PDB file of C-alpha atoms and ligand atoms in Angstrom:
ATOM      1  CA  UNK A   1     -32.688 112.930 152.697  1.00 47.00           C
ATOM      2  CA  UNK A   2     -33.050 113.416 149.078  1.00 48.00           C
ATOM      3  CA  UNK A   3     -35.620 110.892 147.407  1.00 47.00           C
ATOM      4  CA  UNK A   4     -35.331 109.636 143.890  1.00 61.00           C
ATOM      5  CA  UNK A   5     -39.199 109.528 142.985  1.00 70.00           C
ATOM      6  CA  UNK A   6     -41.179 112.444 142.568  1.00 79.00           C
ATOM      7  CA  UNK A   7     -39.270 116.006 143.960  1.00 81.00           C
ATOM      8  CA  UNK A   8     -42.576 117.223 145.089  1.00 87.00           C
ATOM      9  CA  UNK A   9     -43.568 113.827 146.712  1.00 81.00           C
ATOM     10  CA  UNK A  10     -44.039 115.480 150.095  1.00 78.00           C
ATOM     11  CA  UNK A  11     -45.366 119.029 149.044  1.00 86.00           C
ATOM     12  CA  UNK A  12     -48.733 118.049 149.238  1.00 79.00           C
ATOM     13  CA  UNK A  13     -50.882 120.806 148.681  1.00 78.00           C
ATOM     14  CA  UNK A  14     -47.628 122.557 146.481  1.00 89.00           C
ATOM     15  CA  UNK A  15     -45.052 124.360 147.153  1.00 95.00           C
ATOM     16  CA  UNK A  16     -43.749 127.528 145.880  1.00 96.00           C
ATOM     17  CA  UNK A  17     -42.121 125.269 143.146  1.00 94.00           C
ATOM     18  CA  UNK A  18     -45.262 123.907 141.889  1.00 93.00           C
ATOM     19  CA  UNK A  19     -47.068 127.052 142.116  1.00 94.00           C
ATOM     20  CA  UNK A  20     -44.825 130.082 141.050  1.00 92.00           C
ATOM     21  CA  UNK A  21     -48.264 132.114 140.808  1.00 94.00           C
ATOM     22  CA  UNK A  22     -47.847 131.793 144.935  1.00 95.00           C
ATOM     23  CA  UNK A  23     -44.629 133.536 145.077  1.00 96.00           C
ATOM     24  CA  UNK A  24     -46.749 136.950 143.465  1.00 95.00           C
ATOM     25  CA  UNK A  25     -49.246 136.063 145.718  1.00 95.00           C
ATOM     26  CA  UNK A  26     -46.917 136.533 148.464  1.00 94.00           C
ATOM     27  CA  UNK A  27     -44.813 139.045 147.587  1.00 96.00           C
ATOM     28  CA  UNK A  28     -47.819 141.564 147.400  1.00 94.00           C
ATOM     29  CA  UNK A  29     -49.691 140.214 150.246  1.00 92.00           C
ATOM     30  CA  UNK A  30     -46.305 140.426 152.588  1.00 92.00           C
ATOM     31  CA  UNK A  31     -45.629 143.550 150.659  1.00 94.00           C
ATOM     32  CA  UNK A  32     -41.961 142.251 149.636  1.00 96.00           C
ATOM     33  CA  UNK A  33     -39.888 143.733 146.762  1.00 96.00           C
ATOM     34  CA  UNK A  34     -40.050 142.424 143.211  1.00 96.00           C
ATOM     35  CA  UNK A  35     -38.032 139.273 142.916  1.00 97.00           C
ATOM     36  CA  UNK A  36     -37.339 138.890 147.144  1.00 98.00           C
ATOM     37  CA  UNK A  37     -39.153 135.607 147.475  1.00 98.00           C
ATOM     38  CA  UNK A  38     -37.618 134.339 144.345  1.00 97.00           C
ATOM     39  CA  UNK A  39     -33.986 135.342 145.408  1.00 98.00           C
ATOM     40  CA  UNK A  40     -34.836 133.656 148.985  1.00 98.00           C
ATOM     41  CA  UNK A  41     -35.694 130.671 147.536  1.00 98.00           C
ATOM     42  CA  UNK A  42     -33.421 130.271 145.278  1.00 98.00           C
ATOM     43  CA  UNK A  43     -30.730 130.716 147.461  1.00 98.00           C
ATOM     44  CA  UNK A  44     -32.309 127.734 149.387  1.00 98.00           C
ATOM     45  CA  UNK A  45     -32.934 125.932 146.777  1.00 96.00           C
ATOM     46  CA  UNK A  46     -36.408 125.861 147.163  1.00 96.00           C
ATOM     47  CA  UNK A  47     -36.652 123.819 150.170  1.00 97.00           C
ATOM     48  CA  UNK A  48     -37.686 124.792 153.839  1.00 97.00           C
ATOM     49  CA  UNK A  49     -35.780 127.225 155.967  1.00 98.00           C
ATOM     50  CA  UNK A  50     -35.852 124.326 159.294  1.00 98.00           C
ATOM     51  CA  UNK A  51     -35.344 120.656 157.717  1.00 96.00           C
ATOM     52  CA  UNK A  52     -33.972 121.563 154.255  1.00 96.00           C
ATOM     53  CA  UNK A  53     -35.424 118.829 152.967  1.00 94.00           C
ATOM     54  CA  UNK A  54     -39.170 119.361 152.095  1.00 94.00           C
ATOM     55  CA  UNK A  55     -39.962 122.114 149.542  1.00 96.00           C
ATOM     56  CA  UNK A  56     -40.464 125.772 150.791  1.00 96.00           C
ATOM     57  CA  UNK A  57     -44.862 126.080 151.074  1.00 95.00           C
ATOM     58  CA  UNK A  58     -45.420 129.087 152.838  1.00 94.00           C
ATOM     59  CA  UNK A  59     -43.894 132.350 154.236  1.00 95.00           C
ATOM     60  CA  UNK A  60     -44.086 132.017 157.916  1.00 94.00           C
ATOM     61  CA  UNK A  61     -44.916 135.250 160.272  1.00 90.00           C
ATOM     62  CA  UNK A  62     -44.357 135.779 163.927  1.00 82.00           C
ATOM     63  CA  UNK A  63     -46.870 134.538 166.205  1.00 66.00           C
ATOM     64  CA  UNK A  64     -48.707 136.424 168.466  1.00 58.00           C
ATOM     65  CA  UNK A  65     -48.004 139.697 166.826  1.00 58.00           C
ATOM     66  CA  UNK A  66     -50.758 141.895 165.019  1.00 57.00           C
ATOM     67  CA  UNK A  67     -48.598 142.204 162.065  1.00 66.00           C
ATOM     68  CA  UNK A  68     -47.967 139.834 159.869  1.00 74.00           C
ATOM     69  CA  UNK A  69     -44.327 140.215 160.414  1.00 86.00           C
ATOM     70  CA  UNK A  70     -42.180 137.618 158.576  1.00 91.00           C
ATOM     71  CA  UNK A  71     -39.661 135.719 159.324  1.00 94.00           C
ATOM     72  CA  UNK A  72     -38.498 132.779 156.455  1.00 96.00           C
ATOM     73  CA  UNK A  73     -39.989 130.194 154.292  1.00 97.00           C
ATOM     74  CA  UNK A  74     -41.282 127.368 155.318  1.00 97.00           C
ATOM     75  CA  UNK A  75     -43.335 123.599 154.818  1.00 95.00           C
ATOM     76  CA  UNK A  76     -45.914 123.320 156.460  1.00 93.00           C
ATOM     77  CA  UNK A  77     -44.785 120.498 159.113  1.00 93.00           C
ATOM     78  CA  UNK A  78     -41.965 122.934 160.144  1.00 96.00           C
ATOM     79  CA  UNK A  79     -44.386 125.721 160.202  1.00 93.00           C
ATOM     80  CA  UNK A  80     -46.798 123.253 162.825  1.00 90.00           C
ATOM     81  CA  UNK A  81     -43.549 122.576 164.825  1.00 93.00           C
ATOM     82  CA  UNK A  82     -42.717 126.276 164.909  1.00 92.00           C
ATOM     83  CA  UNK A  83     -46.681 127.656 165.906  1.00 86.00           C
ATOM     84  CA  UNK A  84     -46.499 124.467 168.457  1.00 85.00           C
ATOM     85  CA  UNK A  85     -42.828 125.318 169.775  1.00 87.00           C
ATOM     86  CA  UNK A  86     -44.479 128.678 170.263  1.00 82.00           C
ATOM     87  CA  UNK A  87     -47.641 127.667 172.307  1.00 75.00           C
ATOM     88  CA  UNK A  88     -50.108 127.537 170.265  1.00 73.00           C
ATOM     89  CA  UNK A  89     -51.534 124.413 170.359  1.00 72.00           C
ATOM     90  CA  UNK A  90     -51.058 124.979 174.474  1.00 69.00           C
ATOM     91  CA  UNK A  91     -48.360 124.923 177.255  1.00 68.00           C
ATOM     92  CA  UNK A  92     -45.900 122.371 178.160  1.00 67.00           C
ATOM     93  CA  UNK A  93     -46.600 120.056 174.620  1.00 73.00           C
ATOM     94  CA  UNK A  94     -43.120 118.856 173.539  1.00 82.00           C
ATOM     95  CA  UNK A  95     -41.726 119.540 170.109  1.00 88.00           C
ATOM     96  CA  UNK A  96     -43.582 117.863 167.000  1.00 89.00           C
ATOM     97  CA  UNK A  97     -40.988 115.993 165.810  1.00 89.00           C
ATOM     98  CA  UNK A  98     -43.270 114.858 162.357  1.00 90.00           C
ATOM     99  CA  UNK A  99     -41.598 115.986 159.016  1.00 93.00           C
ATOM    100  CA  UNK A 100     -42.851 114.682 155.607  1.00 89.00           C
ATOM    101  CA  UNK A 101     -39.423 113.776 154.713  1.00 90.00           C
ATOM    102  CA  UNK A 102     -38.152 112.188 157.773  1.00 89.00           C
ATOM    103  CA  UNK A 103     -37.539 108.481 156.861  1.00 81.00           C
ATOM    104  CA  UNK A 104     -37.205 105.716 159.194  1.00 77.00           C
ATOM    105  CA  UNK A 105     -33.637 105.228 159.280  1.00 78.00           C
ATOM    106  CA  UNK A 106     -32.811 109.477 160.210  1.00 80.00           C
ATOM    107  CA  UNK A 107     -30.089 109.453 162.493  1.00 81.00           C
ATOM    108  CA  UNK A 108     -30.864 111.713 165.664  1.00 91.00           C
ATOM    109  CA  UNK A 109     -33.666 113.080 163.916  1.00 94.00           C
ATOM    110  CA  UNK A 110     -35.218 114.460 167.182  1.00 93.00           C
ATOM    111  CA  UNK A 111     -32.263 116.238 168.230  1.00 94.00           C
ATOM    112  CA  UNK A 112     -31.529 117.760 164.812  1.00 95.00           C
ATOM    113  CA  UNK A 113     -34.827 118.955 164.089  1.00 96.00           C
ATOM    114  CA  UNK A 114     -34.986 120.943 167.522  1.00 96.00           C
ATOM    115  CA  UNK A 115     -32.141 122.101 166.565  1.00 97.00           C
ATOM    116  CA  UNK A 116     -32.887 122.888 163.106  1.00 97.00           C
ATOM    117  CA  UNK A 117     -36.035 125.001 164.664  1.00 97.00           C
ATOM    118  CA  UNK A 118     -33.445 126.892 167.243  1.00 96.00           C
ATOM    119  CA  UNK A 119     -31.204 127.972 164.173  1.00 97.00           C
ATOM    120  CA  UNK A 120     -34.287 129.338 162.063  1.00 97.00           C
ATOM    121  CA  UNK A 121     -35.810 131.089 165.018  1.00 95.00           C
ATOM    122  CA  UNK A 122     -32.610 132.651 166.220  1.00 94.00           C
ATOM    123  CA  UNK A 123     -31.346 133.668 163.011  1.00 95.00           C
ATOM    124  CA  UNK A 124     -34.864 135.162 162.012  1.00 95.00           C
ATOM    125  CA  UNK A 125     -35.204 136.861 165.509  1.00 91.00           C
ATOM    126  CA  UNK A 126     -32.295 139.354 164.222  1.00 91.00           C
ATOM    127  CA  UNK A 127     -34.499 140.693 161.382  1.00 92.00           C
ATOM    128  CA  UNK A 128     -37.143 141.890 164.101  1.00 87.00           C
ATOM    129  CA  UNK A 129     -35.200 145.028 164.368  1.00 90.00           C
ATOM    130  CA  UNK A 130     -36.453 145.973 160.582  1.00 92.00           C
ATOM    131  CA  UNK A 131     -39.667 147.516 160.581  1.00 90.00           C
ATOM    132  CA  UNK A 132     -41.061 146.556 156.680  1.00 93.00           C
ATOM    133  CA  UNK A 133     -41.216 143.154 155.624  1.00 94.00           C
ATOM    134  CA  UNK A 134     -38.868 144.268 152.566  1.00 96.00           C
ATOM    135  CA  UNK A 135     -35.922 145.184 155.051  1.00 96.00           C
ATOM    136  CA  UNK A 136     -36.639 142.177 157.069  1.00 96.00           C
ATOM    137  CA  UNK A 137     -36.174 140.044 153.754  1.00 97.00           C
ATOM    138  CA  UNK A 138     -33.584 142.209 152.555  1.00 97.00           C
ATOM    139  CA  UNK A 139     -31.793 141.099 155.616  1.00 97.00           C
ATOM    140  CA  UNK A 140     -32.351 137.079 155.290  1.00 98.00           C
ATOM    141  CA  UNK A 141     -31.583 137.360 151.803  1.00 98.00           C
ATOM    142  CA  UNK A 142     -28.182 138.684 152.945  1.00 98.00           C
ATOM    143  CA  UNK A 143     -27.640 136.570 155.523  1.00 97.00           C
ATOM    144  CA  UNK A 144     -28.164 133.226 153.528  1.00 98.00           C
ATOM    145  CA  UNK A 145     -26.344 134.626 150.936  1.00 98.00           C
ATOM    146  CA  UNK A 146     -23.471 134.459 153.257  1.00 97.00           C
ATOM    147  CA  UNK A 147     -24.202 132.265 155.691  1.00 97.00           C
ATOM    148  CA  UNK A 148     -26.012 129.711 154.000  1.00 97.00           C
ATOM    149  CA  UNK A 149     -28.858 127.593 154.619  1.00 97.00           C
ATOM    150  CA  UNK A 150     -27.124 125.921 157.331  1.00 98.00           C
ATOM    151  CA  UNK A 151     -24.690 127.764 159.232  1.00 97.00           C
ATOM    152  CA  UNK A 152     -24.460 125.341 161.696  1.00 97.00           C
ATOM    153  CA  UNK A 153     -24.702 122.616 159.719  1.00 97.00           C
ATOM    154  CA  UNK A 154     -27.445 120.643 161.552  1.00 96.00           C
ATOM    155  CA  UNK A 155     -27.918 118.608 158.612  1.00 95.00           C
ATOM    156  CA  UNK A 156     -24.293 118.524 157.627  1.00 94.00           C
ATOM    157  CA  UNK A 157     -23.140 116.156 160.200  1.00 92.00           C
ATOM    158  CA  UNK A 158     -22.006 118.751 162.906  1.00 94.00           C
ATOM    159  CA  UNK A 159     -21.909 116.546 166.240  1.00 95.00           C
ATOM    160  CA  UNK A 160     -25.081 117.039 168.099  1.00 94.00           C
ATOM    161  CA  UNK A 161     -23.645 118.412 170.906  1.00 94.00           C
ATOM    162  CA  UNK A 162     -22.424 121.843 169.204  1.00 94.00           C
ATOM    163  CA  UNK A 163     -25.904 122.729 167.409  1.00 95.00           C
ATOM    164  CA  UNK A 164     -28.055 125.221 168.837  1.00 94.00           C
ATOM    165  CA  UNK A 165     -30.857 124.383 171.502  1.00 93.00           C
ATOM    166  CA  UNK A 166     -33.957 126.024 171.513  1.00 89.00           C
ATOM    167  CA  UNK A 167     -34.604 127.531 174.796  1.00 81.00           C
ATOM    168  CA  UNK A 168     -36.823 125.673 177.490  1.00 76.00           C
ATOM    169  CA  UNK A 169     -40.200 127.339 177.204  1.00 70.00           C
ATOM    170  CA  UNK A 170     -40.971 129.188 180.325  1.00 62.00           C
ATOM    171  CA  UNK A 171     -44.031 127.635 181.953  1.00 59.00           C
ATOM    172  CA  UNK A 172     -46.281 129.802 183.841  1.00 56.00           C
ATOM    173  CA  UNK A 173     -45.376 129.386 187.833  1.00 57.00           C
ATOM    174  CA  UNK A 174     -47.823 128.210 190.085  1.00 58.00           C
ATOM    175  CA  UNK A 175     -49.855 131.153 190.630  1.00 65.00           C
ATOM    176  CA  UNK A 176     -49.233 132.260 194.394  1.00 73.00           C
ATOM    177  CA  UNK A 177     -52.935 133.523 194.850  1.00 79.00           C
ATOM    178  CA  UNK A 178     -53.462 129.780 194.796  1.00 80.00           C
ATOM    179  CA  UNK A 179     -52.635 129.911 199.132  1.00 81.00           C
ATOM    180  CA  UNK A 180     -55.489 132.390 199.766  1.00 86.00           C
ATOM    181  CA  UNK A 181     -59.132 131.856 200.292  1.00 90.00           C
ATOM    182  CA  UNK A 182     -60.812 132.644 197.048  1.00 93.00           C
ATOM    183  CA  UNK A 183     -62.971 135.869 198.611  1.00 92.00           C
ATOM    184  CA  UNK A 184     -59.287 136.985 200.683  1.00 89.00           C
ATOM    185  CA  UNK A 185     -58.013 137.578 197.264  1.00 90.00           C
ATOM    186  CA  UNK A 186     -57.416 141.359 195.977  1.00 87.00           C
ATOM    187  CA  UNK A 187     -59.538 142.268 193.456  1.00 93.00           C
ATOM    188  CA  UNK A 188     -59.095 142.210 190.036  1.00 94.00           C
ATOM    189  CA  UNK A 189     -59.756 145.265 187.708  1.00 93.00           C
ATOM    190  CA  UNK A 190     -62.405 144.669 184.906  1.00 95.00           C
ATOM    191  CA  UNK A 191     -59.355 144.231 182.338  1.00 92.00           C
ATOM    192  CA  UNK A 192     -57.236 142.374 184.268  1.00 91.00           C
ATOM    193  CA  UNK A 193     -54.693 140.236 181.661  1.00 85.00           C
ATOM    194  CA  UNK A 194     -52.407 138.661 184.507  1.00 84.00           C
ATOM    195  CA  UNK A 195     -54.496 135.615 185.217  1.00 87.00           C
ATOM    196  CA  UNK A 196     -55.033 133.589 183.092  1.00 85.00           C
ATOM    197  CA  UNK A 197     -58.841 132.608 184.848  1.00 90.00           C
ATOM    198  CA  UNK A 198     -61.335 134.374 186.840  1.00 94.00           C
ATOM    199  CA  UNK A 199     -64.287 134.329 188.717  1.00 96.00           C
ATOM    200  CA  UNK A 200     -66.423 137.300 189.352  1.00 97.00           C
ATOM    201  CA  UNK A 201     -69.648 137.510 191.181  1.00 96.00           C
ATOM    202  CA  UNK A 202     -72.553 139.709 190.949  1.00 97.00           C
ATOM    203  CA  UNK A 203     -75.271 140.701 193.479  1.00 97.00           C
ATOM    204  CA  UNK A 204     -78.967 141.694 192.175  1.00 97.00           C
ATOM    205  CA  UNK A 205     -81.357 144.120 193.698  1.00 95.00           C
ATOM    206  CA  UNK A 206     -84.037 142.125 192.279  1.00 95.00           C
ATOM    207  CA  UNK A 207     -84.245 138.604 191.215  1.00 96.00           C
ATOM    208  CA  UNK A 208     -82.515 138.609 187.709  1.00 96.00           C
ATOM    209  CA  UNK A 209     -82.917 135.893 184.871  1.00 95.00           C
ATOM    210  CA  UNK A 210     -79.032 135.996 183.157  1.00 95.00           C
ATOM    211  CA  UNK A 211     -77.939 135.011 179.514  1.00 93.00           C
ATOM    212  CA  UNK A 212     -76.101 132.487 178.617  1.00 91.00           C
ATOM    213  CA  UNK A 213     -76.130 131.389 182.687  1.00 91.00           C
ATOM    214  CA  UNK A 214     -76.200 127.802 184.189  1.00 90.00           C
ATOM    215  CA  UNK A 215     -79.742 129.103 185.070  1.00 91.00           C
ATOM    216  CA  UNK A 216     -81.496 129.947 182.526  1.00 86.00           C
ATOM    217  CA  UNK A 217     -84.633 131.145 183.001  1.00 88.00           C
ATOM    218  CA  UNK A 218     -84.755 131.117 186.507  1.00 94.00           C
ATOM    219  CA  UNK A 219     -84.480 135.102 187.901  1.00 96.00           C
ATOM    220  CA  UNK A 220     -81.588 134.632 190.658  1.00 97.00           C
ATOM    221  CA  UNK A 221     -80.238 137.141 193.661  1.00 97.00           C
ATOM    222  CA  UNK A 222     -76.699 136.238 193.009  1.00 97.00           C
ATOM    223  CA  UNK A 223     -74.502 135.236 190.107  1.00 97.00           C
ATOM    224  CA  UNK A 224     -71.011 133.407 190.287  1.00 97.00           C
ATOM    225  CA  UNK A 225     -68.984 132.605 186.624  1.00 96.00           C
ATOM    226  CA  UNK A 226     -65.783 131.795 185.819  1.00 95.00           C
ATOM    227  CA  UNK A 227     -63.782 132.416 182.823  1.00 94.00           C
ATOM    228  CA  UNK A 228     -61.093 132.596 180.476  1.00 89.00           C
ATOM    229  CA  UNK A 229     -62.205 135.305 178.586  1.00 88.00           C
ATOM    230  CA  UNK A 230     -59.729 138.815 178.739  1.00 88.00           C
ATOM    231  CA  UNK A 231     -60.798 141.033 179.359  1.00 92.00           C
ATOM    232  CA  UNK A 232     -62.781 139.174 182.107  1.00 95.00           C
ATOM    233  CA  UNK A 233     -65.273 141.866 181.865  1.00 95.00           C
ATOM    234  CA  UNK A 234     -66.280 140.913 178.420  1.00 94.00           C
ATOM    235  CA  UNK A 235     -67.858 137.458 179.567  1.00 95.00           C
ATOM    236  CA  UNK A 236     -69.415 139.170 182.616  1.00 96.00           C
ATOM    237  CA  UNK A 237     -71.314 141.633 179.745  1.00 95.00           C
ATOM    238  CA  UNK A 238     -72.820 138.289 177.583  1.00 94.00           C
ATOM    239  CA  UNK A 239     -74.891 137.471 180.657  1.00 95.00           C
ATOM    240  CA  UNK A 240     -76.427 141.168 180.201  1.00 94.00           C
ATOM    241  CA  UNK A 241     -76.198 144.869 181.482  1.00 95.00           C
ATOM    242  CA  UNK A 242     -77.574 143.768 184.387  1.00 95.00           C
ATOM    243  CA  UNK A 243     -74.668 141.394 185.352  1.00 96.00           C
ATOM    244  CA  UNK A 244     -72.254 144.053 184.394  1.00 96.00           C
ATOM    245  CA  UNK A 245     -73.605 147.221 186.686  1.00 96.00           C
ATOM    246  CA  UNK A 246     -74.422 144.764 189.439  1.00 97.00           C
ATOM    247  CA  UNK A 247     -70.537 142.781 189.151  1.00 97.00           C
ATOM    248  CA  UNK A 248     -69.221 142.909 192.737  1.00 96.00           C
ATOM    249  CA  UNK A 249     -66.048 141.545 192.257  1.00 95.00           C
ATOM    250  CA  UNK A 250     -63.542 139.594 189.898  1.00 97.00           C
ATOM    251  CA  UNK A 251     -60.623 137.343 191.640  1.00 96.00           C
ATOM    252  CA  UNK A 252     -58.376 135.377 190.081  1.00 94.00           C
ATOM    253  CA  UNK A 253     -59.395 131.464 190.527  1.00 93.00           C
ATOM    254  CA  UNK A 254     -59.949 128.203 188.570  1.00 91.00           C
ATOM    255  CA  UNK A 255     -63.648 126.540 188.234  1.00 91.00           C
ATOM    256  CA  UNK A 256     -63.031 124.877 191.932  1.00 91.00           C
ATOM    257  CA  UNK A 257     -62.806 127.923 193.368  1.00 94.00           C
ATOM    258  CA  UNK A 258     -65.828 128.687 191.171  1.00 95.00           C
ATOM    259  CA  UNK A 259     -67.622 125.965 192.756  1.00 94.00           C
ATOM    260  CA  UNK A 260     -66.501 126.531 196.289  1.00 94.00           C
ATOM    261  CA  UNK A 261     -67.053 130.438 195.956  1.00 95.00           C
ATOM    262  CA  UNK A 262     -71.021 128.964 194.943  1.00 95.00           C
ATOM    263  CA  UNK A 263     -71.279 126.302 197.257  1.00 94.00           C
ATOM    264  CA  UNK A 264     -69.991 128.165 200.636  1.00 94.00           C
ATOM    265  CA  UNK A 265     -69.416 132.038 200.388  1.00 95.00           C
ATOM    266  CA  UNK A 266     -71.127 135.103 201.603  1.00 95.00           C
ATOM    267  CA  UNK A 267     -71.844 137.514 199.083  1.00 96.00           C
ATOM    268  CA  UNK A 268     -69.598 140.957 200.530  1.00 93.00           C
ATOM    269  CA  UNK A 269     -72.063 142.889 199.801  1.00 94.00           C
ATOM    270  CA  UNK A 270     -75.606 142.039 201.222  1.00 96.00           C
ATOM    271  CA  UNK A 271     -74.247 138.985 203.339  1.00 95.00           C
ATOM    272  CA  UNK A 272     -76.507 136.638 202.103  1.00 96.00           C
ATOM    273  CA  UNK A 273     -74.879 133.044 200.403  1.00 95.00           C
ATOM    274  CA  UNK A 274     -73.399 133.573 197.007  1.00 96.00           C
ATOM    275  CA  UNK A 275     -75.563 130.153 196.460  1.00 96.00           C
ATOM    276  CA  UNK A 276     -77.768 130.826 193.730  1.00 96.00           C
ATOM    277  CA  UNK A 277     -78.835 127.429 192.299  1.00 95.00           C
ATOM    278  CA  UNK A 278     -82.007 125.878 192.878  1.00 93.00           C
ATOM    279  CA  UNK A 279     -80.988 123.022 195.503  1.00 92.00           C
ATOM    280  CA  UNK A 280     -81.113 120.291 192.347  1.00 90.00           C
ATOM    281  CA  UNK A 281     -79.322 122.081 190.246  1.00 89.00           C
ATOM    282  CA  UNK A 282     -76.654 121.992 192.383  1.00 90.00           C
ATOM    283  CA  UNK A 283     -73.531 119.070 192.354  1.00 86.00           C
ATOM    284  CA  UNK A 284     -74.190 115.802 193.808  1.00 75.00           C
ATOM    285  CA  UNK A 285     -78.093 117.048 193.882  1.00 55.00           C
ATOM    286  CA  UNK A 286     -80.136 114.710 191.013  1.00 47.00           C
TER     287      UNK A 286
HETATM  288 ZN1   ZN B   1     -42.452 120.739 145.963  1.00 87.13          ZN
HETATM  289 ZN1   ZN B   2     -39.593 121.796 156.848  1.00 87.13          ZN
HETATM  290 ZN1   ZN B   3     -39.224 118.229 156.091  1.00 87.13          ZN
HETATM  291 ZN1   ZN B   4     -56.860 139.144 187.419  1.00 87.13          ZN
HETATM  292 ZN1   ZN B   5     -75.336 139.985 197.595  1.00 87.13          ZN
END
């Protein structure tokens, strides 16, 4: 997909090309050897590690890891496909398929470019087992040096049915908790990660005005709030101290249960309805 006009015509913002003060930049913010990133990208010939074709912009890291471990060099629409591939723009989104240099006429482009993805993210899973960035690039170096850019020569006209697939991203399952009355549920501990939503509840000695509440500024017996926040306990603090010390319980649930946990439950504790909003601040009430 080489074009005859400008070489950097898709780099955009640059590319390591443009900007060889980047590749310094890099190598001591990654904390590579001397000359790594230059040996890399030579051996690629300065393009990116997935399609090849556009010029290498960044050095890409694992997601979701504290570290900023690295993995290879790429532009930036492969980097979007990879953080997307990897969740996070969300669950369930199918592959971004947009590349700078894919023209109109590219042949299976979909296909290769997943494919193109699987090969960098399998062959840079094997450097994982390296624990500084200049043994993980040590090891890429080495393996393009022998390997090449495209060992399975996505974009060499291998048929598509021997290139690598990238795995089918596991979606969470349904959560079974779903079945159970919201209040029947087991408790959750204040730094529960496995759900990905909560509600918790609270139950005041004394009428209590909340922060950051769908009552504000009205003191209330009973609180109800749902959230994505982990640990859950962290959102249940922003309404106060109060909230926290008087938290009865946290279950996992989405914002129906939320509503049907406010509109029709007992609080366990006293008895008394969970119901704590004035009857027209309440759904369907105007
Ligand atoms: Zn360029
Ligand atoms: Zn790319
Ligand atoms: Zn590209
Ligand atoms: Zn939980
Ligand atoms: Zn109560």
């Amino acid at each position: 997909m080489a074009n005859d006009r400008d070489p950097h015509w898709a780099c955009l913002k640059g590319c390591f090309e443009q900007h060889p003060e980047r590749i310094a930049r890099s190598t001591s913010r990654y904390r590579f050897a001397k000359g790594q990133l230059e040996e890399l990208l030579r051996l690629l010939d300065g393009r990116c590690m997935v399609c090849l074709s556009c010029h290498a912009m960044i050095v890409d890291t694992a997601t979701r890891t504290a570290e900023r471990k690295q993995r290879g060099v790429l532009c930036l629409w492969c980097k979007d496909r990879v953080a997307g591939y990897e969740g996070s723009y969300g669950d369930g989104r199918p592959l971004a398929s947009m590349c700078r240099c894919k023209t109109g006429d590219a042949v299976e482009w979909g296909e290769r470019i997943s494919a193109a993805t699987a090969q960098y993210l399998n062959r840079t899973a094997l450097l994982q087992i390296h624990r500084e960035n200049a043994d993980r690039m040590a090891a890429l170096i080495a393996d393009v040096s022998t390997r090449g850019a495209d060992p399975h020569q996505v974009w060499g006209g291998a048929p598509v049915a021997d290139l690598p697939q990238l795995p089918v991203r596991e979606v969470a399952p349904e959560p079974a908790y779903r079945e159970v009355e919201p209040l029947a549920r087991p408790r959750c501990s204040n730094e529960c990660r496995e759900h990905p939503e909560h509600v918790y509840f609270a139950c005041f000695q004394e009428p209590t005005e909340l922060r950051d509440s769908d009552v504000d500024g009205i003191a209330v017996r009973h609180y109800v709030g749902w959230t994505r926040q982990h640990p859950p306990i962290q959102r249940v603090g922003q309404h106060g101290a109060t909230c926290r010390e008087s938290l009865v319980g946290i279950i996992p649930g989405t914002t129906a249960d939320e509503e049907s946990v406010k509109a029709k439950e007992s609080c366990p504790k006293c008895g008394k309805p969970l119901e704590y909003r004035p009857r027209k601040m309440r759904p369907g009430k105007s």
